[in-house]
PDB file of C-alpha atoms in Angstrom:
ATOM      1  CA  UNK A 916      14.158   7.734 -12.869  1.00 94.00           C
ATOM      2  CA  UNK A 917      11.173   5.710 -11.524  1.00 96.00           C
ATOM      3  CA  UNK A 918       9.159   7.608  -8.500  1.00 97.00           C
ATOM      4  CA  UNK A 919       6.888   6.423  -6.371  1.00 98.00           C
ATOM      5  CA  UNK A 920       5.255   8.777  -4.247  1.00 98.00           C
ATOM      6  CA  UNK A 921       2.540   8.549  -1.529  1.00 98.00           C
ATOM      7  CA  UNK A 922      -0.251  10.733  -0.071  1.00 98.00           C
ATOM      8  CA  UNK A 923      -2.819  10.777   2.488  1.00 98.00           C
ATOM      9  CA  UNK A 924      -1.179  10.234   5.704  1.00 98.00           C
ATOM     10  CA  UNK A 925      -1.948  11.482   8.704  1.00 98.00           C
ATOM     11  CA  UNK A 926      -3.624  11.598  12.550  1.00 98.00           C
ATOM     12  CA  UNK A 927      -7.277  10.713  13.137  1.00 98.00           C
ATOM     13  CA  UNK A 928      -8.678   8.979  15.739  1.00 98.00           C
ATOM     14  CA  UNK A 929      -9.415   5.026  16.203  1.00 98.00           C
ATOM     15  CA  UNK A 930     -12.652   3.966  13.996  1.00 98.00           C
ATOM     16  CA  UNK A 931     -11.818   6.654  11.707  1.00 98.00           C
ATOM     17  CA  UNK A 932     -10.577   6.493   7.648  1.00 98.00           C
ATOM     18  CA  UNK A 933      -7.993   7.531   5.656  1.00 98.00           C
ATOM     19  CA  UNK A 934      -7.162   6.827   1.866  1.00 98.00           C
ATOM     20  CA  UNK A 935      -3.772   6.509   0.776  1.00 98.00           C
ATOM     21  CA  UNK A 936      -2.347   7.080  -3.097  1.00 98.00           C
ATOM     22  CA  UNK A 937       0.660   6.218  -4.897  1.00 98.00           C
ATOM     23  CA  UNK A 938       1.536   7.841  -7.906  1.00 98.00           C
ATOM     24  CA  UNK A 939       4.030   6.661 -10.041  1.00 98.00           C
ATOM     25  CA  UNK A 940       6.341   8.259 -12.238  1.00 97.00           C
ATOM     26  CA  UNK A 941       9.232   7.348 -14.656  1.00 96.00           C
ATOM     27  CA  UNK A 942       7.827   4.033 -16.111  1.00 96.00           C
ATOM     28  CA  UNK A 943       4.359   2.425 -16.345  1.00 96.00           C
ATOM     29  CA  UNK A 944       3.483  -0.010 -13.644  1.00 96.00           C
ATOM     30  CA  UNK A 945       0.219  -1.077 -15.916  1.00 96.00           C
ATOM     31  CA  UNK A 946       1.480  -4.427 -16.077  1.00 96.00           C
ATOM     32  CA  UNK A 947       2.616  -5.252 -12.682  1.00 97.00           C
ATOM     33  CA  UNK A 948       1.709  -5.602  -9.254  1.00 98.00           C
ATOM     34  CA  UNK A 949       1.578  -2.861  -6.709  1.00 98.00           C
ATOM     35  CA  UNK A 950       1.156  -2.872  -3.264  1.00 98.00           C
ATOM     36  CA  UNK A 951       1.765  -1.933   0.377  1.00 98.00           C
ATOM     37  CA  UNK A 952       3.800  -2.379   2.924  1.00 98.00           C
ATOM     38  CA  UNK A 953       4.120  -0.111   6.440  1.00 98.00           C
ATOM     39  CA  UNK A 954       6.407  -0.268   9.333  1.00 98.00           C
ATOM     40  CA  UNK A 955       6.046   0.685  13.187  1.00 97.00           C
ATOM     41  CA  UNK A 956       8.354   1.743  15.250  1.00 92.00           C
ATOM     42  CA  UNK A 957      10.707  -0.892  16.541  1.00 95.00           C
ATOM     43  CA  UNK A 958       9.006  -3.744  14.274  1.00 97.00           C
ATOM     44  CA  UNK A 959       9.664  -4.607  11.087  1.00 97.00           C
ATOM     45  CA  UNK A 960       8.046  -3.853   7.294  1.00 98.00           C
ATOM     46  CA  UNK A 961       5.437  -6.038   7.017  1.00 98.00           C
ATOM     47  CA  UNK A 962       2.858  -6.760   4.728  1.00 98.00           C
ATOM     48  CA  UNK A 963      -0.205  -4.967   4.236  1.00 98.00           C
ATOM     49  CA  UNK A 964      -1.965  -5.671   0.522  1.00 98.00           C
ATOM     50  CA  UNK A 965      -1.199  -6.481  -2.851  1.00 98.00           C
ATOM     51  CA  UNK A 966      -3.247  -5.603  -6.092  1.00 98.00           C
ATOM     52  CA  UNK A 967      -3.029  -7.495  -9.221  1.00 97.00           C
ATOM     53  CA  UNK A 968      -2.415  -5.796 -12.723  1.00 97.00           C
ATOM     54  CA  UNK A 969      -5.662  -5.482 -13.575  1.00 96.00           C
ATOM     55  CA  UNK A 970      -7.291  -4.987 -10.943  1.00 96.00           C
ATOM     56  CA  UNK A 971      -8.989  -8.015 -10.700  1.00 96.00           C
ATOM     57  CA  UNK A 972      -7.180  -9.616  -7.991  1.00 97.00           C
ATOM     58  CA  UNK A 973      -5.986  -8.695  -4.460  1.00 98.00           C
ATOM     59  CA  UNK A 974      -4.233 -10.096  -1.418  1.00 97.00           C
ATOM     60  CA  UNK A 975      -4.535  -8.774   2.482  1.00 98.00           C
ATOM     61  CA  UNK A 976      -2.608  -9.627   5.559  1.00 98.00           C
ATOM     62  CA  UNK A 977      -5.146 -10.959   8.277  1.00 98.00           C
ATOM     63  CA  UNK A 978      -4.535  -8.004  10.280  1.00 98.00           C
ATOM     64  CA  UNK A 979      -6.397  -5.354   7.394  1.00 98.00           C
ATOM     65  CA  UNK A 980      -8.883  -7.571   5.959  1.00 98.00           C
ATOM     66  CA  UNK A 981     -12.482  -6.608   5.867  1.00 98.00           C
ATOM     67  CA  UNK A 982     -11.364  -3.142   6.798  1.00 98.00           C
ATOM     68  CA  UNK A 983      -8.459  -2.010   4.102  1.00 98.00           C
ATOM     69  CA  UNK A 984      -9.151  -2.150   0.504  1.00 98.00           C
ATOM     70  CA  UNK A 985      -6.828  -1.528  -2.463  1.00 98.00           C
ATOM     71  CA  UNK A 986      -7.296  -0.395  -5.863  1.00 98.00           C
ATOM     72  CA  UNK A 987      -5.573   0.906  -8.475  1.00 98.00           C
ATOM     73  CA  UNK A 988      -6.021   3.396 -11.534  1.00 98.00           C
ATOM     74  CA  UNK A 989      -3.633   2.488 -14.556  1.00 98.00           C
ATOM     75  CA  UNK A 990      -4.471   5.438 -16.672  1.00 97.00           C
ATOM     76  CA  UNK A 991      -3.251   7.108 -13.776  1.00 97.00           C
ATOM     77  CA  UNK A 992      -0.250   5.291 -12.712  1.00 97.00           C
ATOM     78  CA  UNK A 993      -1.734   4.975  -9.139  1.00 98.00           C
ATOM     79  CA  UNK A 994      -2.626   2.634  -6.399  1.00 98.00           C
ATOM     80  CA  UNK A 995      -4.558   3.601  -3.583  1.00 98.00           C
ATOM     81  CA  UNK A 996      -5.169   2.022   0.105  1.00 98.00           C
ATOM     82  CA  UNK A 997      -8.949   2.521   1.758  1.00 98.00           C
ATOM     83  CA  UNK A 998      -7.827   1.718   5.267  1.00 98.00           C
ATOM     84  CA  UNK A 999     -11.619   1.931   7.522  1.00 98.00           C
ATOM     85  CA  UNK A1000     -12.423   1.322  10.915  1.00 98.00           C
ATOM     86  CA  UNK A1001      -8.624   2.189  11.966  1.00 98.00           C
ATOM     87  CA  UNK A1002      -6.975   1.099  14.569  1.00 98.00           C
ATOM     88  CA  UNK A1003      -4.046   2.040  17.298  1.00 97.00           C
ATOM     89  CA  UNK A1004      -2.216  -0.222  15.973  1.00 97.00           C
ATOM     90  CA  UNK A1005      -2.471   0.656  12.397  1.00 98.00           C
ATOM     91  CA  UNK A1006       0.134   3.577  13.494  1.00 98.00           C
ATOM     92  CA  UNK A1007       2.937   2.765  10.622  1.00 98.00           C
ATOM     93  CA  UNK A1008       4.909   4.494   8.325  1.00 98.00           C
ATOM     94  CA  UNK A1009       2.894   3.170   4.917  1.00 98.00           C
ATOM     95  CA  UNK A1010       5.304   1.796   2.332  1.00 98.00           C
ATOM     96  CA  UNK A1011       4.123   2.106  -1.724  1.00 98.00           C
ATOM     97  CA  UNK A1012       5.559  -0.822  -3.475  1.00 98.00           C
ATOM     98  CA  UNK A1013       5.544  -1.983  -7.295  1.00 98.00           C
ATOM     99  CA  UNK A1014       7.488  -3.888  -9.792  1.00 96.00           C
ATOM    100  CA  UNK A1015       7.582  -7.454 -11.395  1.00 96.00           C
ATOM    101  CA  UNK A1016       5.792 -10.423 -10.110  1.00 94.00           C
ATOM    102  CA  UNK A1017       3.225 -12.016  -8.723  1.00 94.00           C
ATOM    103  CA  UNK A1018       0.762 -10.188  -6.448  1.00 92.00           C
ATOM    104  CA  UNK A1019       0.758 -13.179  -4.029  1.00 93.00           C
ATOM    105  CA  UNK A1020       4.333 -13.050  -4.026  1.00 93.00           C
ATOM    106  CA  UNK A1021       5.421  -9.304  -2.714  1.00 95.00           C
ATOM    107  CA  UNK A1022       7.795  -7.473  -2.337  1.00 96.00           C
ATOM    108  CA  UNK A1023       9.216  -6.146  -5.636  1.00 96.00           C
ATOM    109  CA  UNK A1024      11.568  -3.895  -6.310  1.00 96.00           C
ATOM    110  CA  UNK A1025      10.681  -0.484  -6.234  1.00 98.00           C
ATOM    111  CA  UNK A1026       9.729   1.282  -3.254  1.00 98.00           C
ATOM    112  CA  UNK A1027       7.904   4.785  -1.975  1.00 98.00           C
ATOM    113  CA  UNK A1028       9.646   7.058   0.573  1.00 97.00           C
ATOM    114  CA  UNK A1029       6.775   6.311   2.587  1.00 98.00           C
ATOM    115  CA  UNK A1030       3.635   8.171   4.641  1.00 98.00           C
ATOM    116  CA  UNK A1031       3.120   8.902   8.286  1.00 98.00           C
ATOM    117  CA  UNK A1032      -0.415   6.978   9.651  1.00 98.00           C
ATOM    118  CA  UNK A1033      -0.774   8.084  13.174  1.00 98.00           C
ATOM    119  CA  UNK A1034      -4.150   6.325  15.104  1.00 98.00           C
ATOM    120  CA  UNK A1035      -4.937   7.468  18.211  1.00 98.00           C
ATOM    121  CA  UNK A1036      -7.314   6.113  21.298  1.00 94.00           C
TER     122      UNK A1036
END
């Protein structure tokens, strides 16, 4: 049974950091994409960042770039989300996502049960 499983949530205050991980389980994701997603309340899941296989390659929505990075460990099975200089509205539920495709091209078909970001003013 394939897992994914984030980490790192939680409250801090506007200009602070968090870092969020994935860590899969149940199959490798070592040749696939992996990304994020979140969703606020009332709005839809939208698109945060996508990572390529190797690494090499990422993709951002406008609203995170310059301040949210994403990597990714394959020994480890894991994708993580630097999200800096945070915002209000950066309050989401964070989505882990990963599966076949291109990393310009998300989403894919598995999905995390997701991880509470709460910003405050």
């Amino acid at each position: 049974q394939v897992q994914l499983v984030e980490s790192g949530g939680g409250l801090v205050q506007a200009g602070g950091s968090l870092r969020l991980s994935c860590a899969a389980s149940g199959r490798t994701f070592s040749s696939n994409p992996m990304g994020w997603f979140r969703q606020a309340p009332g709005k839809e899941r939208e698109f945060v960042a996508t990572i390529n296989w190797s690494g090499g390659s990422t993709y951002y929505a406008d609203s995170v770039k310059g301040r949210f990075t994403i990597s990714r460990d394959n020994a480890k099975n894991t994708v993580y989300l630097q999200m800096n200089s945070l915002k209000p509205e950066d309050t989401a539920v964070y989505y882990c996502n990963a599966g076949r495709g291109s990393f310009k091209t998300p989403p894919y078909h598995y999905w995390g049960q997701g991880t509470q970001v709460t910003v405050s003013s």
